[in-house]
PDB file of C-alpha atoms in Angstrom:
ATOM      1  CA  MET A   1     151.464   7.732  88.370  1.00 45.00           C
ATOM      2  CA  LYS A   2     151.243   8.271  92.140  1.00 46.00           C
ATOM      3  CA  LYS A   3     154.341   9.437  93.966  1.00 48.00           C
ATOM      4  CA  SER A   4     154.464   6.204  95.940  1.00 41.00           C
ATOM      5  CA  GLN A   5     154.718   4.363  92.624  1.00 40.00           C
ATOM      6  CA  LEU A   6     157.814   6.146  91.330  1.00 46.00           C
ATOM      7  CA  PRO A   7     160.114   3.323  90.076  1.00 43.00           C
ATOM      8  CA  LEU A   8     163.058   4.203  92.314  1.00 46.00           C
ATOM      9  CA  GLN A   9     164.979   1.080  91.417  1.00 41.00           C
ATOM     10  CA  ASN A  10     165.145   2.303  87.812  1.00 37.00           C
ATOM     11  CA  VAL A  11     166.263   5.754  88.874  1.00 39.00           C
ATOM     12  CA  CYS A  12     169.046   4.490  91.082  1.00 39.00           C
ATOM     13  CA  GLY A  13     170.492   1.598  89.135  1.00 35.00           C
ATOM     14  CA  PRO A  14     172.580  -1.161  90.782  1.00 35.00           C
ATOM     15  CA  GLU A  15     173.442  -0.772  94.449  1.00 44.00           C
ATOM     16  CA  LYS A  16     177.134  -0.123  93.812  1.00 46.00           C
ATOM     17  CA  GLN A  17     176.487   2.371  91.044  1.00 48.00           C
ATOM     18  CA  VAL A  18     176.933   6.027  91.955  1.00 67.00           C
ATOM     19  CA  VAL A  19     173.595   7.816  92.033  1.00 84.00           C
ATOM     20  CA  LYS A  20     173.856  10.741  89.646  1.00 91.00           C
ATOM     21  CA  LYS A  21     172.927  14.278  90.661  1.00 94.00           C
ATOM     22  CA  GLU A  22     170.206  14.387  88.030  1.00 95.00           C
ATOM     23  CA  ALA A  23     168.486  11.356  89.585  1.00 96.00           C
ATOM     24  CA  LEU A  24     168.679  12.893  93.070  1.00 97.00           C
ATOM     25  CA  VAL A  25     167.230  16.199  91.845  1.00 97.00           C
ATOM     26  CA  LYS A  26     164.444  14.245  90.166  1.00 96.00           C
ATOM     27  CA  LEU A  27     163.565  12.612  93.499  1.00 96.00           C
ATOM     28  CA  LEU A  28     163.682  15.991  95.250  1.00 97.00           C
ATOM     29  CA  ARG A  29     161.331  17.600  92.754  1.00 96.00           C
ATOM     30  CA  TRP A  30     158.987  14.623  92.468  1.00 95.00           C
ATOM     31  CA  HIS A  31     158.467  13.988  96.175  1.00 95.00           C
ATOM     32  CA  PHE A  32     159.094  17.369  97.817  1.00 95.00           C
ATOM     33  CA  GLY A  33     158.493  19.930  95.080  1.00 94.00           C
ATOM     34  CA  HIS A  34     161.827  21.739  95.551  1.00 95.00           C
ATOM     35  CA  PRO A  35     163.579  22.793  92.307  1.00 95.00           C
ATOM     36  CA  ASN A  36     167.122  22.224  93.576  1.00 96.00           C
ATOM     37  CA  PHE A  37     169.175  21.329  96.634  1.00 96.00           C
ATOM     38  CA  GLN A  38     170.399  24.086  98.921  1.00 94.00           C
ATOM     39  CA  GLY A  39     173.463  24.608 101.068  1.00 93.00           C
ATOM     40  CA  LYS A  40     175.372  21.389 101.703  1.00 95.00           C
ATOM     41  CA  GLN A  41     172.424  19.046 101.184  1.00 97.00           C
ATOM     42  CA  LEU A  42     173.668  17.466  97.972  1.00 97.00           C
ATOM     43  CA  GLU A  43     177.195  16.963  99.311  1.00 97.00           C
ATOM     44  CA  ALA A  44     175.857  15.226 102.430  1.00 97.00           C
ATOM     45  CA  ILE A  45     173.541  13.027 100.370  1.00 97.00           C
ATOM     46  CA  GLU A  46     176.294  12.014  97.965  1.00 96.00           C
ATOM     47  CA  ALA A  47     178.652  11.277 100.866  1.00 97.00           C
ATOM     48  CA  VAL A  48     176.330   8.833 102.648  1.00 97.00           C
ATOM     49  CA  LEU A  49     175.159   7.206  99.409  1.00 97.00           C
ATOM     50  CA  SER A  50     178.803   6.451  98.631  1.00 96.00           C
ATOM     51  CA  GLY A  51     179.149   4.771 102.031  1.00 95.00           C
ATOM     52  CA  ARG A  52     180.984   7.608 103.808  1.00 96.00           C
ATOM     53  CA  ASP A  53     180.322   8.843 107.323  1.00 97.00           C
ATOM     54  CA  CYS A  54     179.349  12.506 107.403  1.00 98.00           C
ATOM     55  CA  PHE A  55     179.154  15.347 109.921  1.00 97.00           C
ATOM     56  CA  CYS A  56     176.870  18.147 108.771  1.00 96.00           C
ATOM     57  CA  LEU A  57     176.457  21.500 110.499  1.00 95.00           C
ATOM     58  CA  MET A  58     173.407  23.204 109.035  1.00 93.00           C
ATOM     59  CA  PRO A  59     171.254  26.058 110.407  1.00 90.00           C
ATOM     60  CA  THR A  60     167.737  25.452 111.693  1.00 85.00           C
ATOM     61  CA  GLY A  61     165.418  25.614 108.714  1.00 84.00           C
ATOM     62  CA  GLY A  62     168.262  24.705 106.368  1.00 85.00           C
ATOM     63  CA  GLY A  63     166.690  21.408 105.318  1.00 92.00           C
ATOM     64  CA  LYS A  64     168.664  18.867 107.357  1.00 94.00           C
ATOM     65  CA  SER A  65     165.945  16.259 106.896  1.00 96.00           C
ATOM     66  CA  MET A  66     166.561  16.139 103.129  1.00 97.00           C
ATOM     67  CA  CYS A  67     170.042  14.785 103.861  1.00 97.00           C
ATOM     68  CA  TYR A  68     168.560  11.454 104.988  1.00 98.00           C
ATOM     69  CA  GLN A  69     165.117  11.472 103.373  1.00 98.00           C
ATOM     70  CA  ILE A  70     166.488  11.597  99.824  1.00 98.00           C
ATOM     71  CA  PRO A  71     168.931   8.697 100.472  1.00 97.00           C
ATOM     72  CA  ALA A  72     165.960   6.699 101.786  1.00 97.00           C
ATOM     73  CA  LEU A  73     164.325   7.132  98.373  1.00 97.00           C
ATOM     74  CA  ALA A  74     167.468   6.746  96.295  1.00 96.00           C
ATOM     75  CA  LYS A  75     168.545   3.374  97.615  1.00 91.00           C
ATOM     76  CA  PRO A  76     166.629   0.220  98.604  1.00 91.00           C
ATOM     77  CA  GLY A  77     166.515  -0.507 102.312  1.00 94.00           C
ATOM     78  CA  ILE A  78     165.729   1.349 105.517  1.00 97.00           C
ATOM     79  CA  VAL A  79     167.127   4.572 106.949  1.00 98.00           C
ATOM     80  CA  LEU A  80     167.188   4.663 110.761  1.00 97.00           C
ATOM     81  CA  VAL A  81     166.724   8.197 112.099  1.00 97.00           C
ATOM     82  CA  VAL A  82     167.502   8.967 115.745  1.00 95.00           C
ATOM     83  CA  SER A  83     165.757  12.034 117.162  1.00 93.00           C
ATOM     84  CA  PRO A  84     165.201  13.235 120.735  1.00 87.00           C
ATOM     85  CA  LEU A  85     161.970  15.055 119.875  1.00 87.00           C
ATOM     86  CA  ILE A  86     158.832  12.914 119.591  1.00 90.00           C
ATOM     87  CA  ALA A  87     156.769  15.847 118.305  1.00 91.00           C
ATOM     88  CA  LEU A  88     159.278  16.393 115.496  1.00 90.00           C
ATOM     89  CA  MET A  89     159.259  12.702 114.591  1.00 94.00           C
ATOM     90  CA  GLU A  90     155.453  12.654 114.483  1.00 93.00           C
ATOM     91  CA  ASN A  91     155.408  15.741 112.277  1.00 94.00           C
ATOM     92  CA  GLN A  92     157.995  14.424 109.820  1.00 94.00           C
ATOM     93  CA  VAL A  93     156.361  10.992 109.583  1.00 96.00           C
ATOM     94  CA  SER A  94     152.958  12.569 108.974  1.00 95.00           C
ATOM     95  CA  THR A  95     154.400  14.771 106.223  1.00 95.00           C
ATOM     96  CA  LEU A  96     156.222  11.865 104.573  1.00 97.00           C
ATOM     97  CA  LYS A  97     153.099   9.700 104.607  1.00 96.00           C
ATOM     98  CA  SER A  98     151.113  12.505 102.980  1.00 95.00           C
ATOM     99  CA  LYS A  99     153.653  12.359 100.135  1.00 95.00           C
ATOM    100  CA  GLY A 100     153.271   8.609  99.747  1.00 95.00           C
ATOM    101  CA  ILE A 101     156.609   7.802 101.424  1.00 96.00           C
ATOM    102  CA  PRO A 102     156.472   4.808 103.839  1.00 97.00           C
ATOM    103  CA  ALA A 103     157.709   6.075 107.213  1.00 97.00           C
ATOM    104  CA  GLU A 104     157.013   5.330 110.876  1.00 97.00           C
ATOM    105  CA  PHE A 105     158.301   6.335 114.281  1.00 96.00           C
ATOM    106  CA  LEU A 106     158.856   4.308 117.424  1.00 93.00           C
ATOM    107  CA  SER A 107     159.034   5.408 121.033  1.00 82.00           C
ATOM    108  CA  SER A 108     158.640   3.623 124.341  1.00 73.00           C
ATOM    109  CA  SER A 109     155.493   5.689 125.012  1.00 78.00           C
ATOM    110  CA  GLN A 110     153.583   4.146 122.089  1.00 83.00           C
ATOM    111  CA  PRO A 111     150.992   1.391 122.641  1.00 89.00           C
ATOM    112  CA  SER A 112     152.428  -2.085 122.106  1.00 89.00           C
ATOM    113  CA  GLN A 113     149.923  -2.727 119.285  1.00 92.00           C
ATOM    114  CA  VAL A 114     151.368   0.164 117.285  1.00 91.00           C
ATOM    115  CA  ARG A 115     154.948  -0.982 117.828  1.00 89.00           C
ATOM    116  CA  ASN A 116     154.097  -4.599 116.991  1.00 92.00           C
ATOM    117  CA  LYS A 117     152.538  -3.596 113.671  1.00 95.00           C
ATOM    118  CA  ILE A 118     155.736  -1.767 112.708  1.00 96.00           C
ATOM    119  CA  TYR A 119     157.882  -4.699 113.819  1.00 94.00           C
ATOM    120  CA  GLU A 120     155.763  -7.063 111.718  1.00 96.00           C
ATOM    121  CA  ASP A 121     156.558  -5.004 108.645  1.00 96.00           C
ATOM    122  CA  LEU A 122     160.274  -4.928 109.474  1.00 95.00           C
ATOM    123  CA  GLU A 123     160.317  -8.709 109.902  1.00 94.00           C
ATOM    124  CA  SER A 124     158.463  -9.376 106.658  1.00 94.00           C
ATOM    125  CA  VAL A 125     160.200 -10.725 103.559  1.00 92.00           C
ATOM    126  CA  LYS A 126     160.093  -7.324 101.896  1.00 93.00           C
ATOM    127  CA  PRO A 127     159.475  -4.472 104.382  1.00 95.00           C
ATOM    128  CA  SER A 128     157.608  -1.473 103.013  1.00 95.00           C
ATOM    129  CA  LEU A 129     159.248   1.050 105.355  1.00 96.00           C
ATOM    130  CA  ARG A 130     161.897   3.401 103.974  1.00 97.00           C
ATOM    131  CA  LEU A 131     162.400   5.581 107.074  1.00 98.00           C
ATOM    132  CA  LEU A 132     162.141   4.550 110.714  1.00 98.00           C
ATOM    133  CA  TYR A 133     162.393   7.294 113.353  1.00 97.00           C
ATOM    134  CA  VAL A 134     163.356   6.235 116.880  1.00 95.00           C
ATOM    135  CA  THR A 135     164.252   7.853 120.191  1.00 92.00           C
ATOM    136  CA  PRO A 136     167.726   7.360 121.690  1.00 90.00           C
ATOM    137  CA  GLU A 137     166.071   5.839 124.762  1.00 88.00           C
ATOM    138  CA  LEU A 138     164.457   3.104 122.650  1.00 88.00           C
ATOM    139  CA  ILE A 139     167.718   2.288 120.864  1.00 87.00           C
ATOM    140  CA  ASP A 140     169.290   1.515 124.231  1.00 83.00           C
ATOM    141  CA  THR A 141     166.781  -1.251 124.996  1.00 87.00           C
ATOM    142  CA  ALA A 142     167.834  -4.864 124.475  1.00 89.00           C
ATOM    143  CA  GLY A 143     164.682  -5.650 122.503  1.00 89.00           C
ATOM    144  CA  PHE A 144     165.218  -2.958 119.914  1.00 90.00           C
ATOM    145  CA  LYS A 145     168.931  -3.680 119.631  1.00 90.00           C
ATOM    146  CA  SER A 146     168.092  -7.280 118.789  1.00 92.00           C
ATOM    147  CA  ARG A 147     165.543  -6.252 116.157  1.00 92.00           C
ATOM    148  CA  VAL A 148     167.764  -3.690 114.442  1.00 93.00           C
ATOM    149  CA  THR A 149     170.669  -6.149 114.453  1.00 94.00           C
ATOM    150  CA  LYS A 150     168.471  -8.627 112.561  1.00 95.00           C
ATOM    151  CA  ILE A 151     167.514  -5.907 110.077  1.00 95.00           C
ATOM    152  CA  HIS A 152     171.205  -5.187 109.557  1.00 96.00           C
ATOM    153  CA  SER A 153     172.087  -8.880 109.131  1.00 95.00           C
ATOM    154  CA  ARG A 154     169.476  -9.139 106.368  1.00 95.00           C
ATOM    155  CA  GLY A 155     171.143  -6.269 104.487  1.00 95.00           C
ATOM    156  CA  LEU A 156     168.120  -4.004 104.920  1.00 96.00           C
ATOM    157  CA  LEU A 157     169.784  -1.133 106.785  1.00 96.00           C
ATOM    158  CA  ASN A 158     171.550   1.430 104.613  1.00 95.00           C
ATOM    159  CA  LEU A 159     172.000   4.554 106.772  1.00 97.00           C
ATOM    160  CA  ILE A 160     171.910   5.745 110.376  1.00 97.00           C
ATOM    161  CA  ALA A 161     171.063   9.435 110.757  1.00 97.00           C
ATOM    162  CA  ILE A 162     171.607  11.129 114.130  1.00 96.00           C
ATOM    163  CA  ASP A 163     169.570  14.328 114.316  1.00 94.00           C
ATOM    164  CA  GLU A 164     170.370  16.959 116.962  1.00 91.00           C
ATOM    165  CA  ALA A 165     173.765  15.265 117.227  1.00 92.00           C
ATOM    166  CA  HIS A 166     175.094  17.935 119.619  1.00 90.00           C
ATOM    167  CA  CYS A 167     173.023  16.193 122.335  1.00 89.00           C
ATOM    168  CA  ILE A 168     175.722  13.503 122.449  1.00 89.00           C
ATOM    169  CA  SER A 169     178.379  15.936 123.632  1.00 84.00           C
ATOM    170  CA  SER A 170     178.910  16.693 127.307  1.00 74.00           C
ATOM    171  CA  TRP A 171     180.346  20.025 126.122  1.00 71.00           C
ATOM    172  CA  GLY A 172     176.987  21.054 124.625  1.00 62.00           C
ATOM    173  CA  HIS A 173     174.186  22.852 126.451  1.00 65.00           C
ATOM    174  CA  ASP A 174     171.613  20.220 125.393  1.00 71.00           C
ATOM    175  CA  PHE A 175     173.581  17.155 126.543  1.00 75.00           C
ATOM    176  CA  ARG A 176     171.422  14.045 126.971  1.00 79.00           C
ATOM    177  CA  PRO A 177     172.902  10.927 128.608  1.00 80.00           C
ATOM    178  CA  SER A 178     170.774   8.669 126.398  1.00 82.00           C
ATOM    179  CA  TYR A 179     172.539  10.116 123.354  1.00 86.00           C
ATOM    180  CA  ARG A 180     175.938   9.201 124.759  1.00 84.00           C
ATOM    181  CA  LYS A 181     174.971   5.534 124.497  1.00 83.00           C
ATOM    182  CA  LEU A 182     174.626   5.860 120.715  1.00 89.00           C
ATOM    183  CA  SER A 183     178.367   5.247 120.571  1.00 84.00           C
ATOM    184  CA  SER A 184     177.562   1.514 120.599  1.00 84.00           C
ATOM    185  CA  LEU A 185     175.827   1.734 117.203  1.00 86.00           C
ATOM    186  CA  ARG A 186     179.104   1.419 115.317  1.00 84.00           C
ATOM    187  CA  SER A 187     180.003  -1.890 116.944  1.00 84.00           C
ATOM    188  CA  HIS A 188     176.478  -3.335 116.719  1.00 86.00           C
ATOM    189  CA  LEU A 189     175.883  -2.169 113.148  1.00 92.00           C
ATOM    190  CA  PRO A 190     179.217  -2.228 111.311  1.00 92.00           C
ATOM    191  CA  ASN A 191     179.761  -0.982 107.765  1.00 93.00           C
ATOM    192  CA  ILE A 192     176.698   1.266 107.808  1.00 96.00           C
ATOM    193  CA  PRO A 193     177.331   4.976 107.091  1.00 97.00           C
ATOM    194  CA  VAL A 194     176.478   7.339 109.936  1.00 97.00           C
ATOM    195  CA  LEU A 195     175.214  10.875 109.298  1.00 98.00           C
ATOM    196  CA  ALA A 196     175.463  13.287 112.238  1.00 97.00           C
ATOM    197  CA  LEU A 197     173.357  16.435 111.864  1.00 96.00           C
ATOM    198  CA  THR A 198     173.219  19.507 114.063  1.00 94.00           C
ATOM    199  CA  ALA A 199     172.443  23.207 113.898  1.00 90.00           C
ATOM    200  CA  THR A 200     174.812  24.109 116.695  1.00 84.00           C
ATOM    201  CA  ALA A 201     178.303  22.813 117.354  1.00 78.00           C
ATOM    202  CA  ALA A 202     181.365  24.704 118.505  1.00 87.00           C
ATOM    203  CA  PRO A 203     184.681  23.107 117.419  1.00 90.00           C
ATOM    204  CA  LYS A 204     185.015  21.274 120.753  1.00 91.00           C
ATOM    205  CA  VAL A 205     181.468  19.889 120.417  1.00 90.00           C
ATOM    206  CA  GLN A 206     182.073  18.920 116.776  1.00 93.00           C
ATOM    207  CA  ASN A 207     185.161  16.923 117.695  1.00 93.00           C
ATOM    208  CA  ASP A 208     183.302  15.271 120.562  1.00 91.00           C
ATOM    209  CA  ILE A 209     180.456  14.237 118.239  1.00 93.00           C
ATOM    210  CA  ILE A 210     182.824  12.743 115.681  1.00 94.00           C
ATOM    211  CA  GLY A 211     184.783  10.885 118.352  1.00 93.00           C
ATOM    212  CA  SER A 212     181.795   9.684 120.357  1.00 91.00           C
ATOM    213  CA  LEU A 213     180.049   8.258 117.280  1.00 92.00           C
ATOM    214  CA  SER A 214     183.322   6.749 116.002  1.00 92.00           C
ATOM    215  CA  LEU A 215     182.830   8.424 112.626  1.00 94.00           C
ATOM    216  CA  GLN A 216     185.486   7.076 110.292  1.00 94.00           C
ATOM    217  CA  SER A 217     187.243   9.709 108.158  1.00 95.00           C
ATOM    218  CA  PRO A 218     183.957  11.606 107.901  1.00 96.00           C
ATOM    219  CA  VAL A 219     183.055  14.159 105.283  1.00 97.00           C
ATOM    220  CA  VAL A 220     182.716  17.372 107.333  1.00 97.00           C
ATOM    221  CA  LEU A 221     180.248  19.913 105.928  1.00 96.00           C
ATOM    222  CA  LYS A 222     179.368  23.330 107.316  1.00 92.00           C
ATOM    223  CA  SER A 223     176.659  25.440 105.729  1.00 80.00           C
ATOM    224  CA  SER A 224     176.643  29.213 105.906  1.00 64.00           C
ATOM    225  CA  PHE A 225     174.422  30.609 108.636  1.00 52.00           C
ATOM    226  CA  ASN A 226     173.886  33.851 106.715  1.00 51.00           C
ATOM    227  CA  ARG A 227     170.303  34.294 105.589  1.00 45.00           C
ATOM    228  CA  PRO A 228     169.847  36.457 102.461  1.00 44.00           C
ATOM    229  CA  ASN A 229     166.358  37.522 103.592  1.00 46.00           C
ATOM    230  CA  ILE A 230     167.578  38.794 106.971  1.00 40.00           C
ATOM    231  CA  TYR A 231     169.526  41.987 107.629  1.00 39.00           C
ATOM    232  CA  TYR A 232     170.939  43.374 110.841  1.00 34.00           C
ATOM    233  CA  GLU A 233     170.604  46.946 112.002  1.00 41.00           C
ATOM    234  CA  GLY A 234     172.341  48.492 114.961  1.00 40.00           C
ATOM    235  CA  GLN A 235     174.537  51.262 116.270  1.00 41.00           C
ATOM    236  CA  ILE A 236     178.245  51.223 116.968  1.00 34.00           C
TER     237      ILE A 236
END
């Protein structure tokens, strides 16, 4: 059986049923080849699958992408991923496709033919996409807002993941005005869990992220930044 043919609906059970850890580990091993989850990955995944908002502080290289890629496989529907880095989106989409996972990215710099093909899939009776990566600039356009609102009204949207979430905070060194406008997602797309992910967030930035995205009683997770394969040497 090819990976793209894994009967996910049998693994997950009914939509309201809690997805068991064993089923999530099975998806992790089958699609990504990792034996087990690391850090706070599993806690973040379980939080959003249960419908909770989540703020996750995880070091670079800590596997933040698993926190929204596994939910995209564990539950029918589409995961919307917001990222400010087109190169990163291209890389992740390419990797997912190589594993048989339907994923695409959208940016205003793409040819209209490419965007239209993706929109055709989203507007079909049964879209094939599981993950859709978009830039914050595209989300702010009226055309995309209308399309994603229709996706939501059809019950096809199950998670919004905000990568590099510190970019939303004016207290952060990577502040991007386009990210600040993501605050409107909650009102346009109600009752959809929001996952905010970052590798850097001082307490003031963390609070700003949670407030700006209107996260509702979020699960707050912070992974250790200690690396067992790194040691520090110096003089006092």
